[in-house]
Amino acid sequence: MMIKANNPDLESWIEVQNGNDFPIQNIPFGVVELKNGKTRCASRIGNYVIDLYAISSYGYFDNLGIDDLRVFKEPTLNNFIAQGQPAWRAIRERISYLFSKENPLIRDNIEEKSKILHHILDVKMMMPVAVGDYTDFYSSIEHATNVGKMFRDPENALLPNWKHIPVGYHGRSSSIVVSGTSIHRPKGQTKADDELSPAFGPSKLFDFELEMAFIAGKQSKLGDSISVSDAENHIFGLVLFNDLSARDIQKWEYVPLGPFLSKNFGSVISPWIVTLDALEPFRVNGPIQDPKVLPYLEFEGKKNFDINLEVFIQPENGEKNSVCRSNFKYMYWNMAQQLAHHTINGCNINVGDMYGSGTISGPTPDSFGSMMELSWKGTRPVKLKDGTERKFIQDNDTIIMTGFCRNNNLRIGFGETITKILPAK
Ligand code: MN
């Protein structure tokens, strides 16, 4: 399928600097708060935000299959997304057309331009969707293997189900927040191996999880299943996802029903949802799945995406330290398989639901997607530029995640997920 807006030769009349995540081929979707306090659905080119309600009020989105243009002044993208894939595609194509270098319609209209465009520094990024349900998978074979080696049996690191089922659990949506939101270190019960009873206090083993998350763009009915081949039509787009975790709380509480309070005190997403369409040029093959999966999980074609991921730790008043470089392409189970598995029992999904990939670790020690793996359970501290070491995250550290795709002629990025960790309340 050829998507016109993805043409790598297109240039915008909005200046886009080299290395910027948001060239005219990206056209992500988000929600901003303007200086006047109003909330708007938005897109972005370079360092400029496009107010989708303002642009639609001049008639530029007429006859594109959106019944009511007021969806663009709602505080979330949910009702825009619910208009369906043909509408998202039409809006993306229209933005591409309007902002192409040679198109004078808005470029040469000072009045309209001033109402439609805002510099990124003049808006506040908001949570882009109301997340109904949130599911977290566990789909990186390197991550699952590392965890198995550290906590169970190095010889049989993967549990017997792992290569047959995209393992996941139901998380909590109320505490999913947008980049820039600070999170307090959680308190809870922990039990040291050499103690008989648990203790209560701030988590000592506070960690990030480097993940991507996809956002459902199409509802399914209770009782119905989504096939692997149809699954991508149910995906609106992706964000970076920092799934904060308290390892010591998790270790004590997770038996037998899985993580609970160790995972639901804050998870942070990047504010711009990059559409699956924009990622089309970056499809790659995933790892070979052996043993063969059951028929309902079989797929054809390239279902993984080459997205470079990086994590930085920035101590208070200090420099950024790169601690991990990984890639979304390492995922053993792809998003289409995750969604097909999720619905194979008839579980219905809703627009705005969010699905975390699970921690994305790569094959080398510098590509592990959590402090638990990077410091190997605290046995190999990570050195920072200021001379300090980290086994886990300290109070007032800021965790920054970035992600972008790149080929010879195009860079499509996600921006950042920035999270400062505050002391326990
Ligand atoms: Mn997670």
Short mmCIF file of C-alpha atoms and ligand atoms in Angstrom, two decimals:
data_model
loop_
_atom_site.label_atom_id
_atom_site.label_comp_id
_atom_site.label_asym_id
_atom_site.label_seq_id
_atom_site.Cartn_x
_atom_site.Cartn_y
_atom_site.Cartn_z
CA MET A 1 0.00 0.00 0.00
CA MET A 2 1.40 3.40 -1.03
CA ILE A 3 0.63 6.19 1.43
CA LYS A 4 1.04 9.57 -0.25
CA ALA A 5 1.88 11.38 2.99
CA ASN A 6 4.87 9.05 3.46
CA ASN A 7 6.63 10.27 0.29
CA PRO A 8 10.21 10.89 1.52
CA ASP A 9 10.69 13.67 -1.05
CA LEU A 10 8.02 15.90 0.50
CA GLU A 11 9.14 19.05 2.26
CA SER A 12 7.09 21.43 4.34
CA TRP A 13 7.00 25.22 4.31
CA ILE A 14 7.45 24.87 8.08
CA GLU A 15 11.18 24.59 8.72
CA VAL A 16 12.23 21.18 10.06
CA GLN A 17 15.79 20.94 11.34
CA ASN A 18 17.92 17.89 10.70
CA GLY A 19 17.40 15.34 13.43
CA ASN A 20 13.92 16.62 14.31
CA ASP A 21 11.50 13.76 15.04
CA PHE A 22 8.57 15.43 13.29
CA PRO A 23 9.13 15.97 9.56
CA ILE A 24 6.07 16.33 7.31
CA GLN A 25 6.09 12.53 6.82
CA ASN A 26 5.32 11.93 10.52
CA ILE A 27 2.09 13.87 11.25
CA PRO A 28 1.45 12.42 14.72
CA PHE A 29 -1.62 13.16 16.83
CA GLY A 30 -1.77 14.60 20.33
CA VAL A 31 -3.66 16.96 22.60
CA VAL A 32 -2.38 20.37 23.64
CA GLU A 33 -3.48 23.08 26.02
CA LEU A 34 -3.13 26.51 24.43
CA LYS A 35 -2.01 29.66 26.25
CA ASN A 36 -5.66 30.70 26.59
CA GLY A 37 -6.38 27.50 28.52
CA LYS A 38 -8.34 25.81 25.72
CA THR A 39 -7.67 22.18 24.87
CA ARG A 40 -7.22 21.13 21.25
CA CYS A 41 -6.46 17.99 19.30
CA ALA A 42 -3.27 18.67 17.42
CA SER A 43 -0.61 17.49 15.04
CA ARG A 44 2.97 18.65 14.69
CA ILE A 45 5.54 19.53 12.05
CA GLY A 46 9.04 20.49 13.22
CA ASN A 47 8.63 22.68 16.27
CA TYR A 48 5.11 23.83 15.36
CA VAL A 49 1.85 22.44 16.63
CA ILE A 50 -1.15 22.41 14.29
CA ASP A 51 -4.47 23.16 16.01
CA LEU A 52 -6.82 20.70 14.32
CA TYR A 53 -9.95 22.51 15.45
CA ALA A 54 -8.73 25.86 14.13
CA ILE A 55 -7.75 24.36 10.79
CA SER A 56 -11.07 22.53 10.49
CA SER A 57 -12.99 25.73 11.26
CA TYR A 58 -11.63 27.24 8.02
CA GLY A 59 -13.15 24.34 6.09
CA TYR A 60 -9.92 22.52 5.30
CA PHE A 61 -11.23 19.21 6.69
CA ASP A 62 -14.66 19.35 5.02
CA ASN A 63 -15.81 16.17 3.27
CA LEU A 64 -13.12 13.96 4.82
CA GLY A 65 -15.56 11.60 6.54
CA ILE A 66 -15.70 13.29 9.93
CA ASP A 67 -19.34 13.96 10.80
CA ASP A 68 -18.73 16.50 13.50
CA LEU A 69 -15.56 18.60 13.49
CA ARG A 70 -16.09 19.41 17.17
CA VAL A 71 -14.21 16.16 17.91
CA PHE A 72 -11.08 18.30 17.51
CA LYS A 73 -11.85 20.48 20.51
CA GLU A 74 -12.41 17.60 22.88
CA PRO A 75 -9.86 16.99 25.63
CA THR A 76 -8.81 13.60 24.21
CA LEU A 77 -8.40 12.04 20.76
CA ASN A 78 -10.83 9.19 21.49
CA ASN A 79 -13.75 10.48 19.45
CA PHE A 80 -11.52 11.44 16.54
CA ILE A 81 -9.94 7.98 16.58
CA ALA A 82 -13.43 6.43 16.71
CA GLN A 83 -14.20 8.01 13.29
CA GLY A 84 -12.19 5.16 11.84
CA GLN A 85 -9.11 4.39 9.82
CA PRO A 86 -10.35 6.05 6.56
CA ALA A 87 -10.84 9.31 8.48
CA TRP A 88 -7.38 9.23 10.15
CA ARG A 89 -5.82 8.54 6.77
CA ALA A 90 -7.75 11.33 5.07
CA ILE A 91 -6.76 13.86 7.77
CA ARG A 92 -3.12 12.83 7.60
CA GLU A 93 -3.14 13.15 3.79
CA ARG A 94 -4.85 16.54 3.99
CA ILE A 95 -2.33 17.90 6.52
CA SER A 96 0.46 16.64 4.29
CA TYR A 97 -1.08 18.47 1.31
CA LEU A 98 -1.73 21.73 3.17
CA PHE A 99 1.74 22.01 4.66
CA SER A 100 3.72 20.94 1.59
CA LYS A 101 6.23 23.53 0.49
CA GLU A 102 4.47 24.59 -2.68
CA ASN A 103 0.96 24.90 -1.16
CA PRO A 104 0.17 28.60 -0.52
CA LEU A 105 -3.32 28.18 1.06
CA ILE A 106 -2.25 28.55 4.70
CA ARG A 107 1.38 29.46 4.06
CA ASP A 108 0.42 32.82 2.57
CA ASN A 109 -2.55 33.57 4.80
CA ILE A 110 -1.18 35.42 7.81
CA GLU A 111 -4.52 35.48 9.66
CA GLU A 112 -5.20 31.74 9.32
CA LYS A 113 -1.60 30.81 9.98
CA SER A 114 -1.58 32.71 13.27
CA LYS A 115 -4.72 30.89 14.43
CA ILE A 116 -3.63 27.41 13.30
CA LEU A 117 0.06 27.23 14.30
CA HIS A 118 1.60 27.47 17.75
CA HIS A 119 5.24 27.05 18.69
CA ILE A 120 5.75 23.89 20.72
CA LEU A 121 7.06 25.97 23.64
CA ASP A 122 3.77 27.91 23.75
CA VAL A 123 1.58 24.87 24.43
CA LYS A 124 1.34 22.28 27.17
CA MET A 125 1.24 18.65 26.10
CA MET A 126 -1.70 16.76 27.58
CA MET A 127 -2.63 13.10 27.89
CA PRO A 128 -3.64 12.30 24.27
CA VAL A 129 -6.25 9.63 24.98
CA ALA A 130 -8.53 8.52 27.76
CA VAL A 131 -7.22 5.02 28.37
CA GLY A 132 -10.08 2.65 29.11
CA ASP A 133 -8.19 -0.57 29.66
CA TYR A 134 -4.49 -1.20 29.83
CA THR A 135 -2.75 -4.52 29.22
CA ASP A 136 0.97 -5.14 29.61
CA PHE A 137 2.67 -7.91 27.66
CA TYR A 138 5.99 -9.62 28.31
CA SER A 139 7.06 -10.10 24.72
CA SER A 140 10.84 -9.57 24.62
CA ILE A 141 12.62 -12.90 24.68
CA GLU A 142 15.84 -11.28 25.90
CA HIS A 143 14.01 -9.65 28.82
CA ALA A 144 12.09 -12.78 29.78
CA THR A 145 15.32 -14.80 29.56
CA ASN A 146 17.24 -12.33 31.73
CA VAL A 147 14.52 -12.36 34.39
CA GLY A 148 14.39 -16.16 34.32
CA LYS A 149 18.17 -16.39 34.69
CA MET A 150 18.27 -13.97 37.61
CA PHE A 151 15.28 -15.22 39.58
CA ARG A 152 14.71 -18.83 38.58
CA ASP A 153 16.85 -21.31 36.70
CA PRO A 154 19.64 -20.15 34.36
CA GLU A 155 19.37 -23.46 32.49
CA ASN A 156 15.62 -23.15 31.93
CA ALA A 157 15.19 -19.41 31.96
CA LEU A 158 11.97 -19.31 29.91
CA LEU A 159 8.84 -20.79 31.46
CA PRO A 160 7.24 -23.59 29.37
CA ASN A 161 4.40 -21.39 28.07
CA TRP A 162 6.54 -18.47 26.93
CA LYS A 163 7.10 -19.43 23.27
CA HIS A 164 3.46 -20.50 22.86
CA ILE A 165 1.55 -17.58 24.42
CA PRO A 166 2.16 -13.82 24.26
CA VAL A 167 2.13 -13.64 28.08
CA GLY A 168 0.44 -10.57 29.56
CA TYR A 169 -1.50 -9.20 32.52
CA HIS A 170 -4.22 -6.61 33.00
CA GLY A 171 -2.76 -3.40 34.34
CA ARG A 172 -4.36 -0.20 35.57
CA SER A 173 -5.23 2.77 33.37
CA SER A 174 -5.92 5.48 36.00
CA SER A 175 -2.23 6.00 36.71
CA ILE A 176 -1.06 6.24 33.09
CA VAL A 177 0.18 9.81 32.70
CA VAL A 178 1.82 11.97 30.07
CA SER A 179 5.52 12.84 29.86
CA GLY A 180 6.49 15.62 32.23
CA THR A 181 4.47 14.24 35.12
CA SER A 182 6.66 13.56 38.16
CA ILE A 183 6.10 10.36 40.10
CA HIS A 184 6.67 9.79 43.81
CA ARG A 185 8.60 6.74 44.90
CA PRO A 186 5.95 4.25 46.02
CA LYS A 187 5.69 2.80 49.50
CA GLY A 188 4.69 -0.74 50.17
CA GLN A 189 5.37 -4.12 51.69
CA THR A 190 8.64 -5.81 50.99
CA LYS A 191 10.30 -8.85 52.51
CA ALA A 192 14.03 -9.45 52.56
CA ASP A 193 15.13 -13.05 51.97
CA ASP A 194 16.75 -13.24 55.42
CA GLU A 195 13.74 -11.83 57.31
CA LEU A 196 10.77 -13.79 58.57
CA SER A 197 8.22 -10.98 58.26
CA PRO A 198 7.60 -8.22 55.74
CA ALA A 199 8.45 -4.58 56.38
CA PHE A 200 6.71 -1.41 55.19
CA GLY A 201 8.42 1.61 53.65
CA PRO A 202 9.57 3.34 50.45
CA SER A 203 10.58 0.97 47.65
CA LYS A 204 14.35 0.54 47.53
CA LEU A 205 14.48 -1.18 44.14
CA PHE A 206 12.78 1.44 41.99
CA ASP A 207 13.07 0.81 38.26
CA PHE A 208 11.99 1.89 34.78
CA GLU A 209 10.83 -0.45 32.04
CA LEU A 210 11.62 0.62 28.48
CA GLU A 211 8.51 -0.19 26.46
CA MET A 212 6.42 0.89 23.52
CA ALA A 213 2.63 0.89 23.75
CA PHE A 214 0.00 0.79 21.01
CA ILE A 215 -3.40 2.42 21.16
CA ALA A 216 -6.48 0.64 19.89
CA GLY A 217 -8.29 2.53 17.14
CA LYS A 218 -11.29 0.30 16.51
CA GLN A 219 -13.78 -1.36 18.79
CA SER A 220 -14.49 -5.08 18.74
CA LYS A 221 -17.62 -6.78 20.03
CA LEU A 222 -17.78 -8.97 23.11
CA GLY A 223 -17.53 -12.55 21.91
CA ASP A 224 -15.66 -11.67 18.71
CA SER A 225 -11.98 -12.31 17.99
CA ILE A 226 -9.61 -10.20 15.91
CA SER A 227 -7.51 -12.25 13.50
CA VAL A 228 -3.77 -11.67 13.17
CA SER A 229 -4.30 -10.51 9.59
CA ASP A 230 -6.89 -7.91 10.63
CA ALA A 231 -5.22 -6.84 13.88
CA GLU A 232 -3.22 -3.91 12.50
CA ASN A 233 -6.46 -2.31 11.28
CA HIS A 234 -7.40 -2.05 14.97
CA ILE A 235 -4.23 -0.15 15.87
CA PHE A 236 -4.22 3.65 15.73
CA GLY A 237 -0.59 4.25 16.63
CA LEU A 238 2.26 3.95 19.10
CA VAL A 239 3.87 5.88 21.94
CA LEU A 240 6.97 5.46 24.08
CA PHE A 241 6.08 3.93 27.41
CA ASN A 242 7.97 4.04 30.71
CA ASP A 243 6.31 1.38 32.86
CA LEU A 244 7.71 2.25 36.29
CA SER A 245 8.18 -0.69 38.61
CA ALA A 246 9.07 -1.35 42.25
CA ARG A 247 11.03 -4.60 42.09
CA ASP A 248 11.10 -5.26 45.84
CA ILE A 249 7.34 -4.77 46.21
CA GLN A 250 6.79 -6.92 43.11
CA LYS A 251 8.90 -9.78 44.43
CA TRP A 252 6.82 -10.14 47.61
CA GLU A 253 3.35 -9.52 46.19
CA TYR A 254 3.29 -11.19 42.77
CA VAL A 255 2.55 -14.74 43.87
CA PRO A 256 0.19 -16.17 42.68
CA LEU A 257 -1.77 -13.56 40.69
CA GLY A 258 0.99 -11.39 39.24
CA PRO A 259 2.07 -7.77 39.76
CA PHE A 260 -0.30 -5.43 41.61
CA LEU A 261 0.89 -2.36 43.58
CA SER A 262 4.44 -2.66 42.25
CA LYS A 263 3.26 -1.58 38.80
CA ASN A 264 0.22 0.69 39.16
CA PHE A 265 1.60 3.83 40.81
CA GLY A 266 2.59 5.53 37.55
CA SER A 267 3.37 4.68 33.93
CA VAL A 268 4.39 7.43 31.56
CA ILE A 269 3.73 7.84 27.82
CA SER A 270 5.16 10.21 25.22
CA PRO A 271 2.57 12.82 24.18
CA TRP A 272 2.50 12.29 20.38
CA ILE A 273 0.87 9.17 18.97
CA VAL A 274 2.75 8.16 15.82
CA THR A 275 0.38 6.35 13.47
CA LEU A 276 1.05 2.88 12.18
CA ASP A 277 0.82 4.45 8.70
CA ALA A 278 3.78 6.74 9.42
CA LEU A 279 5.82 3.72 10.55
CA GLU A 280 5.09 1.77 7.36
CA PRO A 281 8.58 2.38 5.79
CA PHE A 282 10.24 0.86 8.86
CA ARG A 283 8.75 -2.63 8.87
CA VAL A 284 11.22 -5.46 9.47
CA ASN A 285 11.07 -9.17 10.16
CA GLY A 286 10.96 -10.19 13.81
CA PRO A 287 12.89 -13.05 15.40
CA ILE A 288 12.14 -16.52 14.01
CA GLN A 289 9.46 -18.19 16.13
CA ASP A 290 10.49 -21.72 16.94
CA PRO A 291 8.60 -23.86 17.90
CA LYS A 292 5.88 -23.06 15.41
CA VAL A 293 3.00 -21.13 16.97
CA LEU A 294 -0.61 -22.33 16.99
CA PRO A 295 -2.56 -21.45 13.81
CA TYR A 296 -4.45 -18.53 15.38
CA LEU A 297 -1.08 -16.82 16.02
CA GLU A 298 0.46 -17.46 12.59
CA PHE A 299 1.21 -14.37 10.54
CA GLU A 300 2.54 -13.30 7.17
CA GLY A 301 4.81 -10.42 6.24
CA LYS A 302 6.89 -8.02 8.25
CA LYS A 303 5.16 -7.26 11.54
CA ASN A 304 8.04 -5.79 13.54
CA PHE A 305 9.21 -2.19 13.38
CA ASP A 306 12.76 -0.84 13.46
CA ILE A 307 12.54 1.80 16.20
CA ASN A 308 15.76 2.88 17.93
CA LEU A 309 15.19 3.31 21.64
CA GLU A 310 17.39 4.93 24.26
CA VAL A 311 17.15 5.56 28.00
CA PHE A 312 18.94 8.30 29.90
CA ILE A 313 19.28 8.97 33.61
CA GLN A 314 19.75 12.59 34.60
CA PRO A 315 20.63 13.22 38.25
CA GLU A 316 19.35 16.46 39.78
CA ASN A 317 21.34 19.41 38.34
CA GLY A 318 23.49 16.89 36.46
CA GLU A 319 24.15 15.71 32.93
CA LYS A 320 22.16 13.18 30.92
CA ASN A 321 23.71 9.70 30.96
CA SER A 322 22.79 7.19 28.30
CA VAL A 323 22.29 3.86 30.07
CA CYS A 324 20.51 1.72 27.45
CA ARG A 325 20.15 1.47 23.68
CA SER A 326 17.61 -1.03 22.45
CA ASN A 327 15.22 -1.48 19.53
CA PHE A 328 11.54 -2.34 19.18
CA LYS A 329 12.48 -4.80 16.42
CA TYR A 330 13.73 -7.30 19.01
CA MET A 331 10.17 -8.14 20.12
CA TYR A 332 9.54 -11.88 19.81
CA TRP A 333 5.75 -11.49 19.74
CA ASN A 334 4.46 -8.74 17.43
CA MET A 335 1.52 -6.43 18.07
CA ALA A 336 -0.79 -8.30 15.68
CA GLN A 337 -0.16 -11.53 17.57
CA GLN A 338 -0.69 -9.78 20.90
CA LEU A 339 -4.06 -8.40 19.82
CA ALA A 340 -5.16 -11.69 18.23
CA HIS A 341 -4.25 -13.55 21.39
CA HIS A 342 -5.93 -10.95 23.61
CA THR A 343 -9.25 -11.38 21.79
CA ILE A 344 -9.15 -15.09 20.97
CA ASN A 345 -11.39 -15.79 23.99
CA GLY A 346 -13.93 -13.14 22.95
CA CYS A 347 -12.55 -10.32 25.10
CA ASN A 348 -13.69 -7.05 23.50
CA ILE A 349 -11.48 -4.03 23.01
CA ASN A 350 -12.34 -0.33 22.94
CA VAL A 351 -10.96 2.72 21.21
CA GLY A 352 -8.27 4.23 23.43
CA ASP A 353 -7.22 0.98 25.08
CA MET A 354 -3.47 0.76 25.57
CA TYR A 355 -1.22 -2.27 25.15
CA GLY A 356 2.33 -2.24 26.53
CA SER A 357 4.96 -4.34 24.78
CA GLY A 358 6.73 -5.40 27.94
CA THR A 359 10.30 -4.38 28.65
CA ILE A 360 12.27 -4.27 25.40
CA SER A 361 15.71 -5.73 25.93
CA GLY A 362 18.18 -6.48 23.18
CA PRO A 363 20.85 -9.16 22.94
CA THR A 364 23.77 -7.18 24.45
CA PRO A 365 24.17 -5.99 28.07
CA ASP A 366 23.99 -2.32 27.03
CA SER A 367 20.61 -2.94 25.40
CA PHE A 368 18.79 -4.24 28.48
CA GLY A 369 15.60 -2.26 29.09
CA SER A 370 15.53 -2.00 32.90
CA MET A 371 17.95 -1.21 35.73
CA MET A 372 17.31 -4.66 37.15
CA GLU A 373 18.92 -6.17 34.05
CA LEU A 374 21.49 -3.39 33.41
CA SER A 375 22.85 -3.75 36.96
CA TRP A 376 22.09 -7.49 36.97
CA LYS A 377 20.04 -7.40 40.18
CA GLY A 378 22.34 -4.76 41.65
CA THR A 379 25.54 -6.79 41.23
CA ARG A 380 26.97 -4.60 38.41
CA PRO A 381 26.32 -0.93 39.23
CA VAL A 382 26.01 1.45 36.30
CA LYS A 383 28.55 4.30 36.43
CA LEU A 384 27.40 7.84 35.70
CA LYS A 385 29.48 10.79 34.42
CA ASP A 386 29.38 12.55 37.80
CA GLY A 387 31.19 9.60 39.42
CA THR A 388 28.11 8.21 41.16
CA GLU A 389 26.70 4.74 40.53
CA ARG A 390 23.20 3.43 40.08
CA LYS A 391 21.88 -0.04 40.83
CA PHE A 392 18.33 1.30 40.69
CA ILE A 393 16.74 4.76 40.39
CA GLN A 394 17.39 7.35 43.11
CA ASP A 395 15.15 10.16 44.32
CA ASN A 396 15.29 13.24 42.09
CA ASP A 397 16.69 11.28 39.14
CA THR A 398 14.96 12.05 35.86
CA ILE A 399 14.39 9.17 33.45
CA ILE A 400 14.27 10.12 29.77
CA MET A 401 13.30 7.76 26.96
CA THR A 402 13.62 8.54 23.27
CA GLY A 403 12.65 6.63 20.15
CA PHE A 404 13.00 7.16 16.42
CA CYS A 405 13.11 5.31 13.10
CA ARG A 406 15.67 6.20 10.49
CA ASN A 407 16.51 5.15 6.95
CA ASN A 408 18.56 6.81 4.21
CA ASN A 409 16.13 9.62 3.58
CA LEU A 410 13.80 9.87 6.54
CA ARG A 411 13.65 10.10 10.32
CA ILE A 412 10.33 9.55 12.08
CA GLY A 413 10.45 9.97 15.85
CA PHE A 414 8.37 9.85 18.98
CA GLY A 415 9.90 12.71 20.95
CA GLU A 416 10.57 11.94 24.60
CA THR A 417 9.15 10.52 27.76
CA ILE A 418 10.49 12.53 30.72
CA THR A 419 9.82 11.45 34.29
CA LYS A 420 11.30 12.89 37.46
CA ILE A 421 11.23 10.62 40.48
CA LEU A 422 10.35 12.42 43.69
CA PRO A 423 10.92 11.12 47.24
CA ALA A 424 8.16 8.99 48.77
CA LYS A 425 5.23 11.07 50.05
MN MN B 1 5.83 -3.50 31.99
#
